[in-house]
């Protein structure tokens, strides 16, 4: 095995860890913090035209006020379906529909709800940290196999393990930072 093979391994590990980080960012964007954000509605899907499609593909979403999201359907006949989909998404939102536009007021969060959402944030970030650690385990197993097959030396394996551990630590720190930022948004209003 040569240096390029190890570089490929490092690049693969880094890519997998970065995709976990991006996924975590998307998941955390969907946790509402009391302020209007169209990301809150990312999980909403509407039954339209014989298929289930994301809300942002059947309506234009905007934030006309800090505590209000407006959904303007591209096809006015979908207004009722969009309203029902937002209610069915179980986000604690109560949309109102005037026939042309759906207004989705964002209610203020209670302290209990904030703590509950903080637990959700902690659960999401812990799953992400575990995913990063799993990527590390997979890479370490590959290195162990390479050593057993005598494709790398013990010193090369040790250096590779240190490099992979550094990647792991960097990604876990980024996840911790995301968690802290989201917790600050939720708990420190």
Short mmCIF file of C-alpha atoms in Angstrom, two decimals:
data_model
loop_
_atom_site.label_atom_id
_atom_site.label_comp_id
_atom_site.label_asym_id
_atom_site.label_seq_id
_atom_site.Cartn_x
_atom_site.Cartn_y
_atom_site.Cartn_z
CA UNK A 1 0.00 0.00 0.00
CA UNK A 2 1.28 3.44 -0.77
CA UNK A 3 0.65 6.94 0.57
CA UNK A 4 -2.06 7.58 -2.04
CA UNK A 5 -4.13 4.68 -0.68
CA UNK A 6 -3.99 6.18 2.82
CA UNK A 7 -4.88 9.62 1.40
CA UNK A 8 -7.88 8.02 -0.31
CA UNK A 9 -8.90 6.45 3.00
CA UNK A 10 -8.58 9.83 4.76
CA UNK A 11 -10.60 11.56 2.04
CA UNK A 12 -13.34 8.92 2.29
CA UNK A 13 -13.47 9.24 6.08
CA UNK A 14 -13.58 13.05 5.85
CA UNK A 15 -16.32 12.95 3.20
CA UNK A 16 -18.49 10.56 5.25
CA UNK A 17 -18.03 12.65 8.40
CA UNK A 18 -18.84 15.88 6.52
CA UNK A 19 -22.05 14.36 5.17
CA UNK A 20 -23.06 13.46 8.75
CA UNK A 21 -22.32 17.04 9.78
CA UNK A 22 -24.43 18.46 6.93
CA UNK A 23 -27.27 16.10 7.80
CA UNK A 24 -27.14 17.28 11.42
CA UNK A 25 -27.27 20.92 10.31
CA UNK A 26 -30.37 20.18 8.24
CA UNK A 27 -32.04 18.29 11.08
CA UNK A 28 -31.32 21.08 13.57
CA UNK A 29 -32.67 23.71 11.16
CA UNK A 30 -36.01 21.92 11.39
CA UNK A 31 -36.18 22.31 15.19
CA UNK A 32 -38.13 25.46 15.76
CA UNK A 33 -36.82 28.06 18.17
CA UNK A 34 -39.80 30.37 18.46
CA UNK A 35 -38.84 32.51 15.47
CA UNK A 36 -40.28 32.01 12.03
CA UNK A 37 -38.06 30.02 9.68
CA UNK A 38 -39.12 28.25 6.50
CA UNK A 39 -36.79 25.39 7.49
CA UNK A 40 -39.41 24.44 10.10
CA UNK A 41 -41.60 23.28 7.21
CA UNK A 42 -38.95 21.11 5.51
CA UNK A 43 -40.59 17.95 6.86
CA UNK A 44 -44.04 18.90 5.51
CA UNK A 45 -45.14 16.93 2.45
CA UNK A 46 -48.33 17.53 0.48
CA UNK A 47 -50.42 14.98 -1.46
CA UNK A 48 -50.62 16.72 -4.82
CA UNK A 49 -51.04 15.53 -8.39
CA UNK A 50 -51.03 11.89 -7.32
CA UNK A 51 -47.71 12.10 -5.45
CA UNK A 52 -46.34 13.23 -2.12
CA UNK A 53 -44.16 16.29 -2.66
CA UNK A 54 -42.33 18.68 -0.31
CA UNK A 55 -44.28 21.81 0.59
CA UNK A 56 -41.68 24.11 -0.97
CA UNK A 57 -42.37 22.49 -4.39
CA UNK A 58 -46.07 23.43 -4.38
CA UNK A 59 -45.92 26.80 -2.62
CA UNK A 60 -43.74 29.85 -2.27
CA UNK A 61 -42.73 30.27 1.38
CA UNK A 62 -41.93 33.66 2.92
CA UNK A 63 -41.64 35.34 6.31
CA UNK A 64 -43.59 38.62 6.18
CA UNK A 65 -43.33 39.07 9.99
CA UNK A 66 -40.95 37.62 12.61
CA UNK A 67 -43.63 35.28 13.98
CA UNK A 68 -45.43 34.38 10.74
CA UNK A 69 -44.76 32.17 7.73
CA UNK A 70 -46.79 32.72 4.56
CA UNK A 71 -47.30 29.93 2.04
CA UNK A 72 -48.51 31.07 -1.39
CA UNK A 73 -49.58 27.99 -3.40
CA UNK A 74 -48.50 27.92 -7.04
CA UNK A 75 -51.86 26.27 -7.76
CA UNK A 76 -54.72 27.80 -5.69
CA UNK A 77 -56.61 24.48 -5.79
CA UNK A 78 -53.96 23.04 -3.41
CA UNK A 79 -54.64 25.56 -0.63
CA UNK A 80 -56.76 23.18 1.49
CA UNK A 81 -54.34 20.29 0.96
CA UNK A 82 -51.39 22.44 2.06
CA UNK A 83 -53.24 23.59 5.16
CA UNK A 84 -54.09 19.98 6.10
CA UNK A 85 -50.50 18.85 5.47
CA UNK A 86 -49.11 21.53 7.83
CA UNK A 87 -51.60 20.49 10.52
CA UNK A 88 -50.82 16.78 9.99
CA UNK A 89 -47.05 17.38 10.27
CA UNK A 90 -47.47 17.57 14.06
CA UNK A 91 -45.28 20.67 14.41
CA UNK A 92 -47.63 22.43 16.82
CA UNK A 93 -48.62 24.95 14.14
CA UNK A 94 -52.15 26.08 13.36
CA UNK A 95 -52.36 27.45 9.80
CA UNK A 96 -55.20 29.65 8.55
CA UNK A 97 -56.26 29.85 4.93
CA UNK A 98 -58.00 32.71 3.13
CA UNK A 99 -58.45 30.80 -0.13
CA UNK A 100 -55.34 32.27 -1.75
CA UNK A 101 -52.67 32.13 0.91
CA UNK A 102 -51.95 30.11 4.04
CA UNK A 103 -50.75 32.05 7.05
CA UNK A 104 -48.86 30.01 9.63
CA UNK A 105 -48.39 31.90 12.90
CA UNK A 106 -45.48 30.71 15.03
CA UNK A 107 -46.67 30.52 18.63
CA UNK A 108 -44.25 31.52 21.38
CA UNK A 109 -42.57 28.52 23.00
CA UNK A 110 -43.29 27.64 26.61
CA UNK A 111 -40.38 26.83 28.91
CA UNK A 112 -41.42 23.16 28.97
CA UNK A 113 -41.52 23.03 25.18
CA UNK A 114 -38.09 24.69 25.00
CA UNK A 115 -36.62 22.04 27.32
CA UNK A 116 -38.33 19.30 25.30
CA UNK A 117 -36.88 20.70 22.06
CA UNK A 118 -33.47 20.93 23.73
CA UNK A 119 -33.69 17.19 24.48
CA UNK A 120 -34.53 16.59 20.80
CA UNK A 121 -31.46 18.63 19.81
CA UNK A 122 -29.28 16.59 22.19
CA UNK A 123 -30.66 13.34 20.78
CA UNK A 124 -30.02 14.42 17.17
CA UNK A 125 -26.48 15.53 17.91
CA UNK A 126 -25.69 12.37 19.90
CA UNK A 127 -26.85 10.25 16.95
CA UNK A 128 -24.57 12.29 14.72
CA UNK A 129 -21.59 11.89 17.07
CA UNK A 130 -22.23 8.14 17.11
CA UNK A 131 -22.29 8.16 13.31
CA UNK A 132 -18.90 9.91 13.23
CA UNK A 133 -17.52 7.34 15.66
CA UNK A 134 -18.86 4.54 13.47
CA UNK A 135 -17.01 6.00 10.48
CA UNK A 136 -13.86 6.01 12.64
CA UNK A 137 -14.44 2.35 13.63
CA UNK A 138 -14.87 1.37 9.98
CA UNK A 139 -11.62 3.12 9.03
CA UNK A 140 -9.76 1.58 11.98
CA UNK A 141 -11.00 -1.87 10.93
CA UNK A 142 -9.69 -1.23 7.42
CA UNK A 143 -6.31 -0.26 8.86
CA UNK A 144 -6.24 -3.38 11.03
CA UNK A 145 -6.91 -5.51 7.95
CA UNK A 146 -4.20 -3.72 5.97
CA UNK A 147 -1.72 -4.37 8.79
CA UNK A 148 -2.74 -8.03 9.01
CA UNK A 149 -2.31 -8.40 5.25
CA UNK A 150 1.11 -6.70 5.63
CA UNK A 151 0.08 -3.87 3.26
CA UNK A 152 1.15 -1.24 5.82
CA UNK A 153 3.68 -1.20 8.65
CA UNK A 154 2.83 -0.81 12.33
CA UNK A 155 4.19 2.76 12.23
CA UNK A 156 2.04 3.66 9.22
CA UNK A 157 -0.99 2.22 10.97
CA UNK A 158 -0.27 4.19 14.16
CA UNK A 159 0.10 7.46 12.18
CA UNK A 160 -3.08 6.68 10.25
CA UNK A 161 -4.99 5.98 13.49
CA UNK A 162 -3.82 9.33 14.88
CA UNK A 163 -4.90 11.14 11.72
CA UNK A 164 -8.34 9.49 11.75
CA UNK A 165 -8.72 10.29 15.45
CA UNK A 166 -7.92 13.94 14.69
CA UNK A 167 -10.60 13.98 11.96
CA UNK A 168 -13.05 12.41 14.42
CA UNK A 169 -12.25 14.96 17.13
CA UNK A 170 -12.64 17.86 14.68
CA UNK A 171 -16.06 16.65 13.49
CA UNK A 172 -17.32 15.89 17.00
CA UNK A 173 -16.30 19.41 18.06
CA UNK A 174 -18.23 20.89 15.11
CA UNK A 175 -21.29 18.85 16.13
CA UNK A 176 -20.89 20.03 19.73
CA UNK A 177 -20.73 23.63 18.48
CA UNK A 178 -23.94 23.13 16.47
CA UNK A 179 -25.64 21.71 19.57
CA UNK A 180 -24.48 24.60 21.76
CA UNK A 181 -25.63 27.19 19.22
CA UNK A 182 -29.07 25.58 18.90
CA UNK A 183 -29.40 25.24 22.68
CA UNK A 184 -28.54 28.92 23.07
CA UNK A 185 -31.27 29.81 20.53
CA UNK A 186 -33.79 27.64 22.36
CA UNK A 187 -33.03 28.29 26.02
CA UNK A 188 -31.62 31.81 26.05
CA UNK A 189 -34.26 33.42 23.85
#
